[in-house]
JSON list of C-alpha atoms in Angstrom, two decimals:
[
{"chain": "A", "resi": 1, "resn": "ALA", "atom": "CA", "xyz": [9.34, -5.53, -14.74]},
{"chain": "A", "resi": 2, "resn": "GLN", "atom": "CA", "xyz": [6.26, -3.62, -13.66]},
{"chain": "A", "resi": 3, "resn": "THR", "atom": "CA", "xyz": [6.23, 0.15, -13.42]},
{"chain": "A", "resi": 4, "resn": "VAL", "atom": "CA", "xyz": [3.59, 2.61, -12.28]},
{"chain": "A", "resi": 5, "resn": "THR", "atom": "CA", "xyz": [3.95, 6.30, -13.07]},
{"chain": "A", "resi": 6, "resn": "GLN", "atom": "CA", "xyz": [2.17, 9.14, -11.38]},
{"chain": "A", "resi": 7, "resn": "SER", "atom": "CA", "xyz": [3.69, 12.23, -12.91]},
{"chain": "A", "resi": 8, "resn": "GLN", "atom": "CA", "xyz": [1.81, 14.86, -10.91]},
{"chain": "A", "resi": 9, "resn": "PRO", "atom": "CA", "xyz": [3.12, 15.24, -7.35]},
{"chain": "A", "resi": 10, "resn": "GLU", "atom": "CA", "xyz": [0.34, 17.58, -6.23]},
{"chain": "A", "resi": 11, "resn": "MET", "atom": "CA", "xyz": [-3.12, 18.71, -7.26]},
{"chain": "A", "resi": 12, "resn": "SER", "atom": "CA", "xyz": [-5.73, 20.98, -5.81]},
{"chain": "A", "resi": 13, "resn": "VAL", "atom": "CA", "xyz": [-9.49, 21.01, -6.31]},
{"chain": "A", "resi": 14, "resn": "GLN", "atom": "CA", "xyz": [-12.31, 23.25, -5.16]},
{"chain": "A", "resi": 15, "resn": "GLU", "atom": "CA", "xyz": [-14.84, 21.62, -2.88]},
{"chain": "A", "resi": 16, "resn": "ALA", "atom": "CA", "xyz": [-17.78, 20.17, -4.85]},
{"chain": "A", "resi": 17, "resn": "GLU", "atom": "CA", "xyz": [-15.80, 20.20, -8.09]},
{"chain": "A", "resi": 18, "resn": "THR", "atom": "CA", "xyz": [-14.39, 17.25, -10.02]},
{"chain": "A", "resi": 19, "resn": "VAL", "atom": "CA", "xyz": [-10.74, 16.26, -10.24]},
{"chain": "A", "resi": 20, "resn": "THR", "atom": "CA", "xyz": [-8.90, 13.60, -12.22]},
{"chain": "A", "resi": 21, "resn": "LEU", "atom": "CA", "xyz": [-5.70, 11.96, -11.03]},
{"chain": "A", "resi": 22, "resn": "SER", "atom": "CA", "xyz": [-3.61, 10.39, -13.75]},
{"chain": "A", "resi": 23, "resn": "CYS", "atom": "CA", "xyz": [-1.68, 7.14, -13.74]},
{"chain": "A", "resi": 24, "resn": "THR", "atom": "CA", "xyz": [0.09, 5.10, -16.37]},
{"chain": "A", "resi": 25, "resn": "TYR", "atom": "CA", "xyz": [1.63, 1.69, -15.98]},
{"chain": "A", "resi": 26, "resn": "ASP", "atom": "CA", "xyz": [3.61, -0.92, -17.81]},
{"chain": "A", "resi": 27, "resn": "THR", "atom": "CA", "xyz": [3.58, -4.69, -17.47]},
{"chain": "A", "resi": 28, "resn": "SER", "atom": "CA", "xyz": [4.10, -7.77, -19.58]},
{"chain": "A", "resi": 29, "resn": "GLU", "atom": "CA", "xyz": [1.40, -9.69, -17.74]},
{"chain": "A", "resi": 30, "resn": "SER", "atom": "CA", "xyz": [-2.01, -10.18, -19.27]},
{"chain": "A", "resi": 31, "resn": "ASP", "atom": "CA", "xyz": [-3.82, -10.73, -16.00]},
{"chain": "A", "resi": 32, "resn": "TYR", "atom": "CA", "xyz": [-3.44, -8.07, -13.34]},
{"chain": "A", "resi": 33, "resn": "TYR", "atom": "CA", "xyz": [-5.29, -5.77, -11.00]},
{"chain": "A", "resi": 34, "resn": "LEU", "atom": "CA", "xyz": [-5.15, -2.03, -10.65]},
{"chain": "A", "resi": 35, "resn": "PHE", "atom": "CA", "xyz": [-6.01, -0.11, -7.52]},
{"chain": "A", "resi": 36, "resn": "TRP", "atom": "CA", "xyz": [-6.23, 3.38, -6.19]},
{"chain": "A", "resi": 37, "resn": "TYR", "atom": "CA", "xyz": [-5.38, 3.65, -2.51]},
{"chain": "A", "resi": 38, "resn": "LYS", "atom": "CA", "xyz": [-5.88, 6.73, -0.37]},
{"chain": "A", "resi": 39, "resn": "GLN", "atom": "CA", "xyz": [-3.62, 7.64, 2.54]},
{"chain": "A", "resi": 40, "resn": "PRO", "atom": "CA", "xyz": [-5.09, 10.42, 4.71]},
{"chain": "A", "resi": 41, "resn": "PRO", "atom": "CA", "xyz": [-3.10, 12.19, 7.44]},
{"chain": "A", "resi": 42, "resn": "SER", "atom": "CA", "xyz": [-3.78, 9.22, 9.75]},
{"chain": "A", "resi": 43, "resn": "ARG", "atom": "CA", "xyz": [-1.55, 7.26, 7.31]},
{"chain": "A", "resi": 44, "resn": "GLN", "atom": "CA", "xyz": [-3.93, 4.32, 7.19]},
{"chain": "A", "resi": 45, "resn": "MET", "atom": "CA", "xyz": [-4.01, 2.99, 3.63]},
{"chain": "A", "resi": 46, "resn": "ILE", "atom": "CA", "xyz": [-7.58, 2.83, 2.38]},
{"chain": "A", "resi": 47, "resn": "LEU", "atom": "CA", "xyz": [-8.70, 1.10, -0.79]},
{"chain": "A", "resi": 48, "resn": "VAL", "atom": "CA", "xyz": [-10.63, 3.54, -2.99]},
{"chain": "A", "resi": 49, "resn": "ILE", "atom": "CA", "xyz": [-11.35, 1.46, -6.05]},
{"chain": "A", "resi": 50, "resn": "ARG", "atom": "CA", "xyz": [-10.24, -1.70, -7.82]},
{"chain": "A", "resi": 51, "resn": "GLN", "atom": "CA", "xyz": [-10.18, -2.71, -11.50]},
{"chain": "A", "resi": 52, "resn": "GLU", "atom": "CA", "xyz": [-9.57, -6.15, -12.94]},
{"chain": "A", "resi": 53, "resn": "ALA", "atom": "CA", "xyz": [-7.63, -5.91, -16.19]},
{"chain": "A", "resi": 54, "resn": "TYR", "atom": "CA", "xyz": [-9.87, -8.43, -17.96]},
{"chain": "A", "resi": 55, "resn": "LYS", "atom": "CA", "xyz": [-12.94, -6.29, -17.36]},
{"chain": "A", "resi": 56, "resn": "GLN", "atom": "CA", "xyz": [-13.61, -3.65, -19.98]},
{"chain": "A", "resi": 57, "resn": "GLN", "atom": "CA", "xyz": [-16.17, -1.82, -17.88]},
{"chain": "A", "resi": 58, "resn": "ASN", "atom": "CA", "xyz": [-14.74, 0.98, -15.80]},
{"chain": "A", "resi": 59, "resn": "ALA", "atom": "CA", "xyz": [-15.10, 0.49, -12.06]},
{"chain": "A", "resi": 60, "resn": "THR", "atom": "CA", "xyz": [-17.15, 2.96, -10.05]},
{"chain": "A", "resi": 61, "resn": "GLU", "atom": "CA", "xyz": [-17.61, 3.44, -6.31]},
{"chain": "A", "resi": 62, "resn": "ASN", "atom": "CA", "xyz": [-20.02, 6.23, -5.47]},
{"chain": "A", "resi": 63, "resn": "ARG", "atom": "CA", "xyz": [-18.17, 9.49, -6.23]},
{"chain": "A", "resi": 64, "resn": "PHE", "atom": "CA", "xyz": [-15.09, 7.67, -7.45]},
{"chain": "A", "resi": 65, "resn": "SER", "atom": "CA", "xyz": [-14.68, 6.24, -10.93]},
{"chain": "A", "resi": 66, "resn": "VAL", "atom": "CA", "xyz": [-11.83, 5.21, -13.15]},
{"chain": "A", "resi": 67, "resn": "ASN", "atom": "CA", "xyz": [-11.03, 5.60, -16.81]},
{"chain": "A", "resi": 68, "resn": "PHE", "atom": "CA", "xyz": [-9.24, 2.36, -17.65]},
{"chain": "A", "resi": 69, "resn": "GLN", "atom": "CA", "xyz": [-7.60, 2.36, -21.05]},
{"chain": "A", "resi": 70, "resn": "LYS", "atom": "CA", "xyz": [-5.89, -1.02, -21.32]},
{"chain": "A", "resi": 71, "resn": "ALA", "atom": "CA", "xyz": [-4.26, -0.49, -24.70]},
{"chain": "A", "resi": 72, "resn": "ALA", "atom": "CA", "xyz": [-2.82, 2.82, -23.58]},
{"chain": "A", "resi": 73, "resn": "LYS", "atom": "CA", "xyz": [-1.99, 1.39, -20.13]},
{"chain": "A", "resi": 74, "resn": "SER", "atom": "CA", "xyz": [-3.70, 4.27, -18.46]},
{"chain": "A", "resi": 75, "resn": "PHE", "atom": "CA", "xyz": [-5.71, 4.18, -15.24]},
{"chain": "A", "resi": 76, "resn": "SER", "atom": "CA", "xyz": [-6.97, 7.56, -14.08]},
{"chain": "A", "resi": 77, "resn": "LEU", "atom": "CA", "xyz": [-9.16, 8.26, -11.06]},
{"chain": "A", "resi": 78, "resn": "LYS", "atom": "CA", "xyz": [-12.00, 10.75, -11.18]},
{"chain": "A", "resi": 79, "resn": "ILE", "atom": "CA", "xyz": [-13.36, 12.18, -7.96]},
{"chain": "A", "resi": 80, "resn": "SER", "atom": "CA", "xyz": [-16.71, 13.90, -8.36]},
{"chain": "A", "resi": 81, "resn": "ASP", "atom": "CA", "xyz": [-18.25, 16.37, -5.92]},
{"chain": "A", "resi": 82, "resn": "SER", "atom": "CA", "xyz": [-14.98, 16.64, -4.02]},
{"chain": "A", "resi": 83, "resn": "GLN", "atom": "CA", "xyz": [-15.22, 16.82, -0.27]},
{"chain": "A", "resi": 84, "resn": "LEU", "atom": "CA", "xyz": [-12.81, 18.10, 2.34]},
{"chain": "A", "resi": 85, "resn": "GLY", "atom": "CA", "xyz": [-12.34, 14.54, 3.54]},
{"chain": "A", "resi": 86, "resn": "ASP", "atom": "CA", "xyz": [-10.95, 13.58, 0.15]},
{"chain": "A", "resi": 87, "resn": "ALA", "atom": "CA", "xyz": [-7.74, 15.46, 0.92]},
{"chain": "A", "resi": 88, "resn": "ALA", "atom": "CA", "xyz": [-5.04, 12.82, 1.11]},
{"chain": "A", "resi": 89, "resn": "MET", "atom": "CA", "xyz": [-2.19, 11.21, -0.72]},
{"chain": "A", "resi": 90, "resn": "TYR", "atom": "CA", "xyz": [-3.40, 8.90, -3.49]},
{"chain": "A", "resi": 91, "resn": "PHE", "atom": "CA", "xyz": [-1.41, 5.96, -4.80]},
{"chain": "A", "resi": 92, "resn": "CYS", "atom": "CA", "xyz": [-1.95, 4.14, -8.05]},
{"chain": "A", "resi": 93, "resn": "VAL", "atom": "CA", "xyz": [-1.02, 0.49, -7.54]},
{"chain": "A", "resi": 94, "resn": "MET", "atom": "CA", "xyz": [-0.70, -2.51, -9.81]},
{"chain": "A", "resi": 95, "resn": "SER", "atom": "CA", "xyz": [-0.70, -6.17, -8.86]},
{"chain": "A", "resi": 96, "resn": "GLY", "atom": "CA", "xyz": [0.03, -9.10, -11.13]},
{"chain": "A", "resi": 97, "resn": "ALA", "atom": "CA", "xyz": [-1.72, -12.41, -10.55]},
{"chain": "A", "resi": 98, "resn": "ASN", "atom": "CA", "xyz": [1.12, -13.82, -8.49]},
{"chain": "A", "resi": 99, "resn": "SER", "atom": "CA", "xyz": [3.46, -10.90, -8.06]},
{"chain": "A", "resi": 100, "resn": "LYS", "atom": "CA", "xyz": [3.97, -8.22, -5.51]},
{"chain": "A", "resi": 101, "resn": "LEU", "atom": "CA", "xyz": [2.37, -4.84, -5.73]},
{"chain": "A", "resi": 102, "resn": "THR", "atom": "CA", "xyz": [3.99, -1.96, -7.53]},
{"chain": "A", "resi": 103, "resn": "PHE", "atom": "CA", "xyz": [3.23, 1.52, -6.22]},
{"chain": "A", "resi": 104, "resn": "GLY", "atom": "CA", "xyz": [3.31, 4.84, -7.99]},
{"chain": "A", "resi": 105, "resn": "LYS", "atom": "CA", "xyz": [5.01, 7.75, -6.27]},
{"chain": "A", "resi": 106, "resn": "GLY", "atom": "CA", "xyz": [1.71, 9.12, -5.12]},
{"chain": "A", "resi": 107, "resn": "ILE", "atom": "CA", "xyz": [-0.05, 12.43, -5.53]},
{"chain": "A", "resi": 108, "resn": "THR", "atom": "CA", "xyz": [-1.06, 14.81, -2.78]},
{"chain": "A", "resi": 109, "resn": "LEU", "atom": "CA", "xyz": [-4.58, 16.09, -3.27]},
{"chain": "A", "resi": 110, "resn": "SER", "atom": "CA", "xyz": [-5.73, 19.17, -1.43]},
{"chain": "A", "resi": 111, "resn": "VAL", "atom": "CA", "xyz": [-9.36, 20.32, -1.35]},
{"chain": "A", "resi": 112, "resn": "ARG", "atom": "CA", "xyz": [-10.09, 24.04, -1.09]},
{"chain": "A", "resi": 113, "resn": "PRO", "atom": "CA", "xyz": [-13.21, 24.98, 0.91]},
{"chain": "B", "resi": 1, "resn": "GLY", "atom": "CA", "xyz": [-13.71, -6.36, 4.69]},
{"chain": "B", "resi": 2, "resn": "ALA", "atom": "CA", "xyz": [-10.59, -8.06, 5.94]},
{"chain": "B", "resi": 3, "resn": "VAL", "atom": "CA", "xyz": [-8.79, -6.54, 8.91]},
{"chain": "B", "resi": 4, "resn": "VAL", "atom": "CA", "xyz": [-5.08, -6.32, 9.51]},
{"chain": "B", "resi": 5, "resn": "SER", "atom": "CA", "xyz": [-3.91, -5.11, 12.89]},
{"chain": "B", "resi": 6, "resn": "GLN", "atom": "CA", "xyz": [-0.45, -3.71, 13.43]},
{"chain": "B", "resi": 7, "resn": "HIS", "atom": "CA", "xyz": [1.11, -3.09, 16.82]},
{"chain": "B", "resi": 8, "resn": "PRO", "atom": "CA", "xyz": [2.55, -0.93, 18.26]},
{"chain": "B", "resi": 9, "resn": "SER", "atom": "CA", "xyz": [1.37, 2.17, 16.46]},
{"chain": "B", "resi": 10, "resn": "ARG", "atom": "CA", "xyz": [4.17, 4.23, 17.96]},
{"chain": "B", "resi": 11, "resn": "VAL", "atom": "CA", "xyz": [7.42, 3.21, 19.56]},
{"chain": "B", "resi": 12, "resn": "ILE", "atom": "CA", "xyz": [10.37, 5.18, 20.84]},
{"chain": "B", "resi": 13, "resn": "CYS", "atom": "CA", "xyz": [13.56, 3.36, 21.66]},
{"chain": "B", "resi": 14, "resn": "LYS", "atom": "CA", "xyz": [17.18, 4.05, 22.46]},
{"chain": "B", "resi": 15, "resn": "SER", "atom": "CA", "xyz": [19.89, 3.54, 19.91]},
{"chain": "B", "resi": 16, "resn": "GLY", "atom": "CA", "xyz": [21.24, 0.00, 19.99]},
{"chain": "B", "resi": 17, "resn": "THR", "atom": "CA", "xyz": [18.08, -1.67, 21.20]},
{"chain": "B", "resi": 18, "resn": "SER", "atom": "CA", "xyz": [15.81, -3.96, 19.20]},
{"chain": "B", "resi": 19, "resn": "VAL", "atom": "CA", "xyz": [12.18, -3.32, 18.43]},
{"chain": "B", "resi": 20, "resn": "LYS", "atom": "CA", "xyz": [9.53, -5.81, 17.35]},
{"chain": "B", "resi": 21, "resn": "ILE", "atom": "CA", "xyz": [6.48, -4.85, 15.30]},
{"chain": "B", "resi": 22, "resn": "GLU", "atom": "CA", "xyz": [3.59, -7.29, 14.94]},
{"chain": "B", "resi": 23, "resn": "CYS", "atom": "CA", "xyz": [1.18, -7.64, 12.06]},
{"chain": "B", "resi": 24, "resn": "ARG", "atom": "CA", "xyz": [-1.91, -9.79, 12.48]},
{"chain": "B", "resi": 25, "resn": "SER", "atom": "CA", "xyz": [-4.65, -10.75, 10.07]},
{"chain": "B", "resi": 26, "resn": "LEU", "atom": "CA", "xyz": [-7.75, -10.88, 12.23]},
{"chain": "B", "resi": 27, "resn": "ASP", "atom": "CA", "xyz": [-10.34, -12.58, 10.07]},
{"chain": "B", "resi": 28, "resn": "PHE", "atom": "CA", "xyz": [-8.53, -14.31, 7.25]},
{"chain": "B", "resi": 29, "resn": "GLN", "atom": "CA", "xyz": [-5.50, -16.43, 6.53]},
{"chain": "B", "resi": 30, "resn": "ALA", "atom": "CA", "xyz": [-2.59, -14.36, 5.31]},
{"chain": "B", "resi": 31, "resn": "THR", "atom": "CA", "xyz": [-0.48, -16.63, 3.15]},
{"chain": "B", "resi": 32, "resn": "THR", "atom": "CA", "xyz": [1.66, -13.70, 2.11]},
{"chain": "B", "resi": 33, "resn": "MET", "atom": "CA", "xyz": [2.60, -10.60, 4.04]},
{"chain": "B", "resi": 34, "resn": "PHE", "atom": "CA", "xyz": [4.58, -7.59, 2.95]},
{"chain": "B", "resi": 35, "resn": "TRP", "atom": "CA", "xyz": [6.57, -5.09, 4.95]},
{"chain": "B", "resi": 36, "resn": "TYR", "atom": "CA", "xyz": [6.98, -1.54, 3.71]},
{"chain": "B", "resi": 37, "resn": "ARG", "atom": "CA", "xyz": [8.88, 1.48, 4.85]},
{"chain": "B", "resi": 38, "resn": "GLN", "atom": "CA", "xyz": [7.60, 4.96, 4.14]},
{"chain": "B", "resi": 39, "resn": "PHE", "atom": "CA", "xyz": [9.42, 8.27, 4.44]},
{"chain": "B", "resi": 40, "resn": "PRO", "atom": "CA", "xyz": [7.41, 11.49, 4.78]},
{"chain": "B", "resi": 41, "resn": "LYS", "atom": "CA", "xyz": [5.44, 12.40, 1.67]},
{"chain": "B", "resi": 42, "resn": "GLN", "atom": "CA", "xyz": [6.92, 9.52, -0.26]},
{"chain": "B", "resi": 43, "resn": "SER", "atom": "CA", "xyz": [5.60, 6.27, -1.59]},
{"chain": "B", "resi": 44, "resn": "LEU", "atom": "CA", "xyz": [5.79, 2.93, 0.15]},
{"chain": "B", "resi": 45, "resn": "MET", "atom": "CA", "xyz": [9.06, 1.12, -0.30]},
{"chain": "B", "resi": 46, "resn": "LEU", "atom": "CA", "xyz": [8.81, -2.66, -0.21]},
{"chain": "B", "resi": 47, "resn": "MET", "atom": "CA", "xyz": [11.31, -4.13, 2.23]},
{"chain": "B", "resi": 48, "resn": "ALA", "atom": "CA", "xyz": [10.47, -7.80, 2.14]},
{"chain": "B", "resi": 49, "resn": "THR", "atom": "CA", "xyz": [7.89, -10.42, 1.31]},
{"chain": "B", "resi": 50, "resn": "SER", "atom": "CA", "xyz": [7.19, -13.16, 3.78]},
{"chain": "B", "resi": 51, "resn": "ASN", "atom": "CA", "xyz": [5.35, -16.38, 3.10]},
{"chain": "B", "resi": 52, "resn": "GLU", "atom": "CA", "xyz": [4.00, -18.45, 5.94]},
{"chain": "B", "resi": 53, "resn": "GLY", "atom": "CA", "xyz": [6.43, -21.16, 6.97]},
{"chain": "B", "resi": 54, "resn": "SER", "atom": "CA", "xyz": [9.32, -20.07, 4.78]},
{"chain": "B", "resi": 55, "resn": "LYS", "atom": "CA", "xyz": [12.08, -17.50, 4.79]},
{"chain": "B", "resi": 56, "resn": "ALA", "atom": "CA", "xyz": [11.33, -13.95, 3.82]},
{"chain": "B", "resi": 57, "resn": "THR", "atom": "CA", "xyz": [12.45, -12.57, 0.48]},
{"chain": "B", "resi": 58, "resn": "TYR", "atom": "CA", "xyz": [14.21, -9.26, 0.92]},
{"chain": "B", "resi": 59, "resn": "GLU", "atom": "CA", "xyz": [14.40, -6.47, -1.61]},
{"chain": "B", "resi": 60, "resn": "GLN", "atom": "CA", "xyz": [17.75, -5.31, -2.85]},
{"chain": "B", "resi": 61, "resn": "GLY", "atom": "CA", "xyz": [19.47, -3.03, -0.39]},
{"chain": "B", "resi": 62, "resn": "VAL", "atom": "CA", "xyz": [17.53, -4.21, 2.65]},
{"chain": "B", "resi": 63, "resn": "GLU", "atom": "CA", "xyz": [19.73, -5.78, 5.29]},
{"chain": "B", "resi": 64, "resn": "LYS", "atom": "CA", "xyz": [18.43, -9.21, 6.30]},
{"chain": "B", "resi": 65, "resn": "ASP", "atom": "CA", "xyz": [20.25, -9.19, 9.61]},
{"chain": "B", "resi": 66, "resn": "LYS", "atom": "CA", "xyz": [18.98, -5.72, 10.39]},
{"chain": "B", "resi": 67, "resn": "PHE", "atom": "CA", "xyz": [15.34, -6.32, 9.65]},
{"chain": "B", "resi": 68, "resn": "LEU", "atom": "CA", "xyz": [14.35, -9.78, 10.84]},
{"chain": "B", "resi": 69, "resn": "ILE", "atom": "CA", "xyz": [11.03, -11.03, 9.54]},
{"chain": "B", "resi": 70, "resn": "ASN", "atom": "CA", "xyz": [9.18, -14.03, 10.89]},
{"chain": "B", "resi": 71, "resn": "HIS", "atom": "CA", "xyz": [5.93, -15.41, 9.49]},
{"chain": "B", "resi": 72, "resn": "ALA", "atom": "CA", "xyz": [5.38, -18.43, 11.70]},
{"chain": "B", "resi": 73, "resn": "SER", "atom": "CA", "xyz": [1.62, -18.67, 11.32]},
{"chain": "B", "resi": 74, "resn": "LEU", "atom": "CA", "xyz": [-1.08, -17.78, 8.83]},
{"chain": "B", "resi": 75, "resn": "THR", "atom": "CA", "xyz": [-2.20, -14.86, 10.99]},
{"chain": "B", "resi": 76, "resn": "LEU", "atom": "CA", "xyz": [1.00, -13.32, 12.32]},
{"chain": "B", "resi": 77, "resn": "SER", "atom": "CA", "xyz": [4.13, -11.79, 10.88]},
{"chain": "B", "resi": 78, "resn": "THR", "atom": "CA", "xyz": [6.71, -9.86, 12.88]},
{"chain": "B", "resi": 79, "resn": "LEU", "atom": "CA", "xyz": [9.38, -7.37, 11.89]},
{"chain": "B", "resi": 80, "resn": "THR", "atom": "CA", "xyz": [12.25, -6.92, 14.32]},
{"chain": "B", "resi": 81, "resn": "VAL", "atom": "CA", "xyz": [14.55, -3.96, 13.84]},
{"chain": "B", "resi": 82, "resn": "THR", "atom": "CA", "xyz": [17.77, -5.10, 15.47]},
{"chain": "B", "resi": 83, "resn": "SER", "atom": "CA", "xyz": [20.29, -2.73, 17.02]},
{"chain": "B", "resi": 84, "resn": "ALA", "atom": "CA", "xyz": [18.21, 0.23, 15.92]},
{"chain": "B", "resi": 85, "resn": "HIS", "atom": "CA", "xyz": [19.89, 3.52, 15.02]},
{"chain": "B", "resi": 86, "resn": "PRO", "atom": "CA", "xyz": [18.40, 6.97, 14.38]},
{"chain": "B", "resi": 87, "resn": "GLU", "atom": "CA", "xyz": [18.50, 6.38, 10.61]},
{"chain": "B", "resi": 88, "resn": "ASP", "atom": "CA", "xyz": [16.05, 3.50, 11.13]},
{"chain": "B", "resi": 89, "resn": "SER", "atom": "CA", "xyz": [13.44, 5.98, 12.35]},
{"chain": "B", "resi": 90, "resn": "SER", "atom": "CA", "xyz": [10.57, 5.73, 9.92]},
{"chain": "B", "resi": 91, "resn": "PHE", "atom": "CA", "xyz": [6.99, 4.66, 9.35]},
{"chain": "B", "resi": 92, "resn": "TYR", "atom": "CA", "xyz": [6.65, 0.92, 8.82]},
{"chain": "B", "resi": 93, "resn": "ILE", "atom": "CA", "xyz": [3.53, -0.60, 7.29]},
{"chain": "B", "resi": 94, "resn": "CYS", "atom": "CA", "xyz": [2.57, -4.22, 6.92]},
{"chain": "B", "resi": 95, "resn": "SER", "atom": "CA", "xyz": [0.07, -5.64, 4.51]},
{"chain": "B", "resi": 96, "resn": "ALA", "atom": "CA", "xyz": [-1.42, -9.02, 3.94]},
{"chain": "B", "resi": 97, "resn": "ARG", "atom": "CA", "xyz": [-2.79, -10.86, 0.95]},
{"chain": "B", "resi": 98, "resn": "GLY", "atom": "CA", "xyz": [-4.58, -14.07, 1.43]},
{"chain": "B", "resi": 99, "resn": "ILE", "atom": "CA", "xyz": [-7.49, -16.28, 0.69]},
{"chain": "B", "resi": 100, "resn": "ILE", "atom": "CA", "xyz": [-10.82, -14.83, 1.68]},
{"chain": "B", "resi": 101, "resn": "GLY", "atom": "CA", "xyz": [-14.35, -16.15, 1.80]},
{"chain": "B", "resi": 102, "resn": "THR", "atom": "CA", "xyz": [-14.90, -18.47, -1.16]},
{"chain": "B", "resi": 103, "resn": "GLY", "atom": "CA", "xyz": [-11.22, -18.93, -1.73]},
{"chain": "B", "resi": 104, "resn": "LYS", "atom": "CA", "xyz": [-10.70, -16.26, -4.30]},
{"chain": "B", "resi": 105, "resn": "ASN", "atom": "CA", "xyz": [-7.52, -14.22, -4.21]},
{"chain": "B", "resi": 106, "resn": "THR", "atom": "CA", "xyz": [-8.60, -10.78, -5.28]},
{"chain": "B", "resi": 107, "resn": "GLY", "atom": "CA", "xyz": [-5.06, -9.46, -5.47]},
{"chain": "B", "resi": 108, "resn": "GLU", "atom": "CA", "xyz": [-6.01, -6.75, -3.02]},
{"chain": "B", "resi": 109, "resn": "LEU", "atom": "CA", "xyz": [-3.75, -5.99, -0.12]},
{"chain": "B", "resi": 110, "resn": "PHE", "atom": "CA", "xyz": [-5.08, -5.21, 3.32]},
{"chain": "B", "resi": 111, "resn": "PHE", "atom": "CA", "xyz": [-2.94, -2.79, 5.27]},
{"chain": "B", "resi": 112, "resn": "GLY", "atom": "CA", "xyz": [-2.16, -2.44, 8.92]},
{"chain": "B", "resi": 113, "resn": "GLU", "atom": "CA", "xyz": [-2.39, 0.91, 10.61]},
{"chain": "B", "resi": 114, "resn": "GLY", "atom": "CA", "xyz": [1.36, 1.44, 10.45]},
{"chain": "B", "resi": 115, "resn": "SER", "atom": "CA", "xyz": [4.02, 1.84, 13.13]},
{"chain": "B", "resi": 116, "resn": "ARG", "atom": "CA", "xyz": [5.98, 5.01, 13.74]},
{"chain": "B", "resi": 117, "resn": "LEU", "atom": "CA", "xyz": [9.46, 4.13, 14.99]},
{"chain": "B", "resi": 118, "resn": "THR", "atom": "CA", "xyz": [11.63, 6.81, 16.55]},
{"chain": "B", "resi": 119, "resn": "VAL", "atom": "CA", "xyz": [15.14, 5.88, 17.57]},
{"chain": "B", "resi": 120, "resn": "LEU", "atom": "CA", "xyz": [16.82, 8.33, 19.93]}
]
């Protein structure tokens, strides 16, 4: 069985500062994907970043980057130069090659002006 | 990127009536679609997985006769909440995973905008 753990329910960051959201997971599969999705107040799920498990290089998307530690089964998201629009609920998600997605509980990020 | 459209975005109905929610993949073939339910400030709870042309696979605890799912084509899946009651009020989200562009399945899900159901 796959599990995704986001142990922090809430975090707060000052605008323009950097924040790291933690996520750990467990799976017996060797081939899988990891994602961070953002859900703003509109509730539309938005893909933030994606990481293929077979790639050692950490994915980056502009101000967003991940620290993927496969052996430790850790997949944290770093948001640099935080903006007010980054305030949202963030979900860490895992997908096996042919299996359904497993969601973490989510973390609510607030950005202080 | 791929687009998934969900309709209606909001629906209010009387207790005992049935409500249908549609989920369409607009620019790709959705071989697999997922239906989720989300309570306020909580994660998405998978209700069922539907594959085009076959019966949906429901998660444990989800009533098949209550939540009817149909995936008759590669671009459309529907969720019908039958004989709705106030406890069915929730936010329902569909997502689709399919073959895009060169045929690669990236594993990524594309989400609809969600549907807010309120049962009076």
